[in-house]
Structure formats: structure tokens, C-alpha cells
JSON list of C-alpha atoms in Angstrom, two decimals:
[
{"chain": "I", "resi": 25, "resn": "UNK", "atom": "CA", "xyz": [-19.37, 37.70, 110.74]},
{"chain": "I", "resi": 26, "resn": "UNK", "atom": "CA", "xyz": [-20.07, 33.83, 110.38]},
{"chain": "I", "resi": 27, "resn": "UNK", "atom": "CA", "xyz": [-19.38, 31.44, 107.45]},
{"chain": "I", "resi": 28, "resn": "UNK", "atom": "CA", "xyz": [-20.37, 28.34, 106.60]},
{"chain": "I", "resi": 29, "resn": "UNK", "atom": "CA", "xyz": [-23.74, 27.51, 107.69]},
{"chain": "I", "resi": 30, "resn": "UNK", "atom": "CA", "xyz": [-24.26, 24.95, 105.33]},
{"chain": "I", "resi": 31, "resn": "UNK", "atom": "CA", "xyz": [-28.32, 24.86, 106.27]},
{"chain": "I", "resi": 32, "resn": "UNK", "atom": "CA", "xyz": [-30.25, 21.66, 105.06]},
{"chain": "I", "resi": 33, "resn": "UNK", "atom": "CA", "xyz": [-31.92, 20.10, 107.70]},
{"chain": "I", "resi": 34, "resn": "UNK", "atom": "CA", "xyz": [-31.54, 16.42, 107.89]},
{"chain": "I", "resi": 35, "resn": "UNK", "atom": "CA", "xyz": [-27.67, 16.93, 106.17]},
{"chain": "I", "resi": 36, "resn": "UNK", "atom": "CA", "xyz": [-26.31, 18.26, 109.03]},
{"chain": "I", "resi": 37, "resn": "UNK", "atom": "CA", "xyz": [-25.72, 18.42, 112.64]},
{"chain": "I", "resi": 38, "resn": "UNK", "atom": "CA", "xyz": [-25.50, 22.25, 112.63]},
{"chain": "I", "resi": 39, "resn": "UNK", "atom": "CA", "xyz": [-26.49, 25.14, 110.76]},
{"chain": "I", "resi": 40, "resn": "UNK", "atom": "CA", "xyz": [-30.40, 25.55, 111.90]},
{"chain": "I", "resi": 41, "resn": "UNK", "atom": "CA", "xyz": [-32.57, 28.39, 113.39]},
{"chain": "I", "resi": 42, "resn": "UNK", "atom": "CA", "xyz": [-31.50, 27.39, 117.19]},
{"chain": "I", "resi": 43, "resn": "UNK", "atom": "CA", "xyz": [-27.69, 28.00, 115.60]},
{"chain": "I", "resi": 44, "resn": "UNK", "atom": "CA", "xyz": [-29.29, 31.39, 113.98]},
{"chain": "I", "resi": 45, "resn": "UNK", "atom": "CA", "xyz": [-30.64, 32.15, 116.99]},
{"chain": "I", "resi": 46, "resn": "UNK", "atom": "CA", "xyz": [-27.46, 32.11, 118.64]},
{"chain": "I", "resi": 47, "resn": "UNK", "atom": "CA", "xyz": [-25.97, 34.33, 116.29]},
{"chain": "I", "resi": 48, "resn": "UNK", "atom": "CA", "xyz": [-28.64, 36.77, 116.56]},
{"chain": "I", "resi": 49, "resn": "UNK", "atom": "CA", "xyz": [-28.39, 37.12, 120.13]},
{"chain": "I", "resi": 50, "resn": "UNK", "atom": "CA", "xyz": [-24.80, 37.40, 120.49]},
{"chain": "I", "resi": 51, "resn": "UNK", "atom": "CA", "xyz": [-25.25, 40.41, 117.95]},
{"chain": "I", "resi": 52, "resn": "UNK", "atom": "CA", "xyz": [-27.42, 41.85, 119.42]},
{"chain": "I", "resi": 53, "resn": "UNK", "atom": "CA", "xyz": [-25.48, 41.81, 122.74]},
{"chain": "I", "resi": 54, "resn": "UNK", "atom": "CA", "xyz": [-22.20, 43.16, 121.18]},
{"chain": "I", "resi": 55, "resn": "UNK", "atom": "CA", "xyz": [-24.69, 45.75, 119.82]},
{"chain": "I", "resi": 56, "resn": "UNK", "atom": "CA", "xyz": [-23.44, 45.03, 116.35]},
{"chain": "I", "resi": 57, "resn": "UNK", "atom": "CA", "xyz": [-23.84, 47.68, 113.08]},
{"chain": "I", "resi": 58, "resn": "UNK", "atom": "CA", "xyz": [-24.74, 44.90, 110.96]},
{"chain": "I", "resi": 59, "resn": "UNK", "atom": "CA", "xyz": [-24.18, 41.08, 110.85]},
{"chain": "I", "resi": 60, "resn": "UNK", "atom": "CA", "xyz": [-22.08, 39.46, 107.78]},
{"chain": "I", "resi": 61, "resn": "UNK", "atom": "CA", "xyz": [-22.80, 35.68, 106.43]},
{"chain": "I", "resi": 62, "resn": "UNK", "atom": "CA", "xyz": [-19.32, 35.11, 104.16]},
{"chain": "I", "resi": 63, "resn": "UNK", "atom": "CA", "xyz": [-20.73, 32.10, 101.79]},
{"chain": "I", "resi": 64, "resn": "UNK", "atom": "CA", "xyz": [-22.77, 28.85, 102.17]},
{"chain": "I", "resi": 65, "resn": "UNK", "atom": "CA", "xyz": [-25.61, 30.41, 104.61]},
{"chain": "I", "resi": 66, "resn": "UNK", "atom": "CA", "xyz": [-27.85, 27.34, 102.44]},
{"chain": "I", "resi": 67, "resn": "UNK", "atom": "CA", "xyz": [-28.11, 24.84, 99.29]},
{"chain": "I", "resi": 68, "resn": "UNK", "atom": "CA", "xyz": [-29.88, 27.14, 97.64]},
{"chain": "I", "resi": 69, "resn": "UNK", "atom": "CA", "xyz": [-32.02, 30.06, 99.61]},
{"chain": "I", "resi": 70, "resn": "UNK", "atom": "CA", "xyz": [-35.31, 28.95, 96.80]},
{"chain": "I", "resi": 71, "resn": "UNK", "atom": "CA", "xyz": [-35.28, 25.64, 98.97]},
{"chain": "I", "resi": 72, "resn": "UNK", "atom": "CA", "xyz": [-35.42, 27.34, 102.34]},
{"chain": "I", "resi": 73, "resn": "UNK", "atom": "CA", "xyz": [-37.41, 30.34, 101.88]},
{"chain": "I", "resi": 74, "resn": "UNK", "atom": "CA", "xyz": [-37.84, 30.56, 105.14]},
{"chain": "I", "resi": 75, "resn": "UNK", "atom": "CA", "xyz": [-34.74, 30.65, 106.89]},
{"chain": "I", "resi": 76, "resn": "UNK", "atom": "CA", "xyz": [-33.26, 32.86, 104.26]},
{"chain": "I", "resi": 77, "resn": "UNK", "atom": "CA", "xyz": [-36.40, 35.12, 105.25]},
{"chain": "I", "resi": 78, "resn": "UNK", "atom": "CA", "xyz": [-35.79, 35.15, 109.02]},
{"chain": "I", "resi": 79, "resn": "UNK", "atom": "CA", "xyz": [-31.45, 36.21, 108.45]},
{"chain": "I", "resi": 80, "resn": "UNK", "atom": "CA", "xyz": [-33.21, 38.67, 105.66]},
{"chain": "I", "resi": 81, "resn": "UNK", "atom": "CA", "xyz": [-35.22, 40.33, 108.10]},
{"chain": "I", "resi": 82, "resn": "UNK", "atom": "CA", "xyz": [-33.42, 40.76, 111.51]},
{"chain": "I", "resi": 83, "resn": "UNK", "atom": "CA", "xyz": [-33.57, 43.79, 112.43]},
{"chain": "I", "resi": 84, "resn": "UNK", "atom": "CA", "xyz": [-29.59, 44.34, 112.39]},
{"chain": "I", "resi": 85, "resn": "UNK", "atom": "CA", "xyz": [-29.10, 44.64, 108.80]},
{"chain": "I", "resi": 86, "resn": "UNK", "atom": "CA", "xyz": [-27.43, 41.35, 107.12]},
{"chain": "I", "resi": 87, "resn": "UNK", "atom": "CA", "xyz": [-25.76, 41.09, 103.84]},
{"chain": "I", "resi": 88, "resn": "UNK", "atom": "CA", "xyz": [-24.09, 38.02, 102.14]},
{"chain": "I", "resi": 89, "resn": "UNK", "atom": "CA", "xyz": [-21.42, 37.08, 100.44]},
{"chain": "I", "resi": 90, "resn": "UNK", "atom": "CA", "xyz": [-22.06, 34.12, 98.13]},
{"chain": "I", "resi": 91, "resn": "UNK", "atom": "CA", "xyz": [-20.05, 30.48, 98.67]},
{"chain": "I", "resi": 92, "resn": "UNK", "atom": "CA", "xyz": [-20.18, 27.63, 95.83]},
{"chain": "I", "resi": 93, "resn": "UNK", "atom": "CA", "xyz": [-23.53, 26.20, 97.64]},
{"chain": "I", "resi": 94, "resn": "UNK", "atom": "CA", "xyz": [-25.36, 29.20, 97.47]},
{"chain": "I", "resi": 95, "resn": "UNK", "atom": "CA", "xyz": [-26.29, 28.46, 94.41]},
{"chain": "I", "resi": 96, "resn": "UNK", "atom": "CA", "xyz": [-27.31, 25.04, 94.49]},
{"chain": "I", "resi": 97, "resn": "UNK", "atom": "CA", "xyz": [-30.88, 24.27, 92.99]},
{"chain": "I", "resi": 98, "resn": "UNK", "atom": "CA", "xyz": [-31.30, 28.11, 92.64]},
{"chain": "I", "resi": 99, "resn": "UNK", "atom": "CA", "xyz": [-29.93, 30.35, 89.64]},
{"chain": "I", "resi": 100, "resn": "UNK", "atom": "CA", "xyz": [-27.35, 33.06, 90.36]},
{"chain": "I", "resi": 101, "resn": "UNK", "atom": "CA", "xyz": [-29.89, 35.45, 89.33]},
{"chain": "I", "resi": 102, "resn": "UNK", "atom": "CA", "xyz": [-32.75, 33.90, 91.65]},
{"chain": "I", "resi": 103, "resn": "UNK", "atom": "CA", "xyz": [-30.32, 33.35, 94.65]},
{"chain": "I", "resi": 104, "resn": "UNK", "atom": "CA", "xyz": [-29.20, 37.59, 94.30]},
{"chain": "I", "resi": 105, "resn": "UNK", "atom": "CA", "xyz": [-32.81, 38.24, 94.49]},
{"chain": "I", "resi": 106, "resn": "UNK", "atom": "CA", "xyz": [-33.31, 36.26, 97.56]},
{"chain": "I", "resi": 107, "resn": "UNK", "atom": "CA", "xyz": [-30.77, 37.11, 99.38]},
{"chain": "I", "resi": 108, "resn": "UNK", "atom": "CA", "xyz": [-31.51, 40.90, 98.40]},
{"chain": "I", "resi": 109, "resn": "UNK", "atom": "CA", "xyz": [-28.05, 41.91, 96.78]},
{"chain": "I", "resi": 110, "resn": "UNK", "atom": "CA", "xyz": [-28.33, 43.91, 93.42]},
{"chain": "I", "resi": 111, "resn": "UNK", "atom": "CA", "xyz": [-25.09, 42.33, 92.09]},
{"chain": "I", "resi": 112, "resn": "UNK", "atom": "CA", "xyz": [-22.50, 39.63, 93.50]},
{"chain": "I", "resi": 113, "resn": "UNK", "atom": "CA", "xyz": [-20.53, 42.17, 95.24]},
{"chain": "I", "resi": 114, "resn": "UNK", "atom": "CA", "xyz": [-21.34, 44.97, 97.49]}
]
């Protein structure tokens, strides 16, 4: 479980695919069931399709839990899509 990625490249220091990588292969050692992002994994998944596309398709299962940035430049209904949840909750 990780929070807080915040990713925008060029905002911030932290919070880009090496820092994904890392996470991926640290679950993948602990032989995780499934890896958990709890809010802000980006400003808005619309604007980085592609990041939200590599966490979406890992092959340990991922799920989200939205933060107040999630959102940004992408409608609640847009941002559930992308990051494949049916409804805010699970």
C-alpha cells in the first residue's frame, strides 16, 4: 500500500515510473495479493494516460482509492473509468 504519489513530471522530485518501478518490484518480491494506491496516484489520470495505464495493468492486481488530486482536470466520472473502479468505493 503507497499514498501520495502526486505524479506530474516537472512538479515534483518524486512520484515517476523509476519510483513505480520500485514499488512494483518490492511487490513482487514480498509476493504480494494485490498492491493498494490510497489517493493522489496523479493530477488527473486523463493527463497521464500512460502511467495510470502501466499501475492499471501490472500484473498484481491494483485498485485505488481516490485523494482530492485525483480529480484534477478529469471528472469524477472520467477519473472512475480510468482508474477502472465501478463506484468511489470498493
Amino acid at each position: 500500500m503507497f499514498a501520495d504519489f502526486h505524479h506530474k513530471p516537472g512538479a515534483f522530485m518524486r512520484g515517476g515510473y523509476e519510483d513505480l518501478d520500485i514499488i512494483f518490484e518490492e511487490s513482487e518480491r514480498e509476493k504480494v495479493d494485490f498492491i493498494i494506491h490510497a489517493g493522489d496516484l496523479t493530477f488527473g489520470p486523463s493527463n497521464h494516460l500512460d502511467f495510470v495505464k502501466k499501475y492499471n495493468d501490472f500484473h498484481i492486481p491494483t485498485y485505488n482509492c481516490l485523494g482530492n488530486h485525483d480529480t484534477d482536470g478529469t471528472s469524477l466520472e472520467e477519473t472512475l473509468k480510468l482508474y477502472k473502479m465501478q463506484n468511489g468505493y470498493y
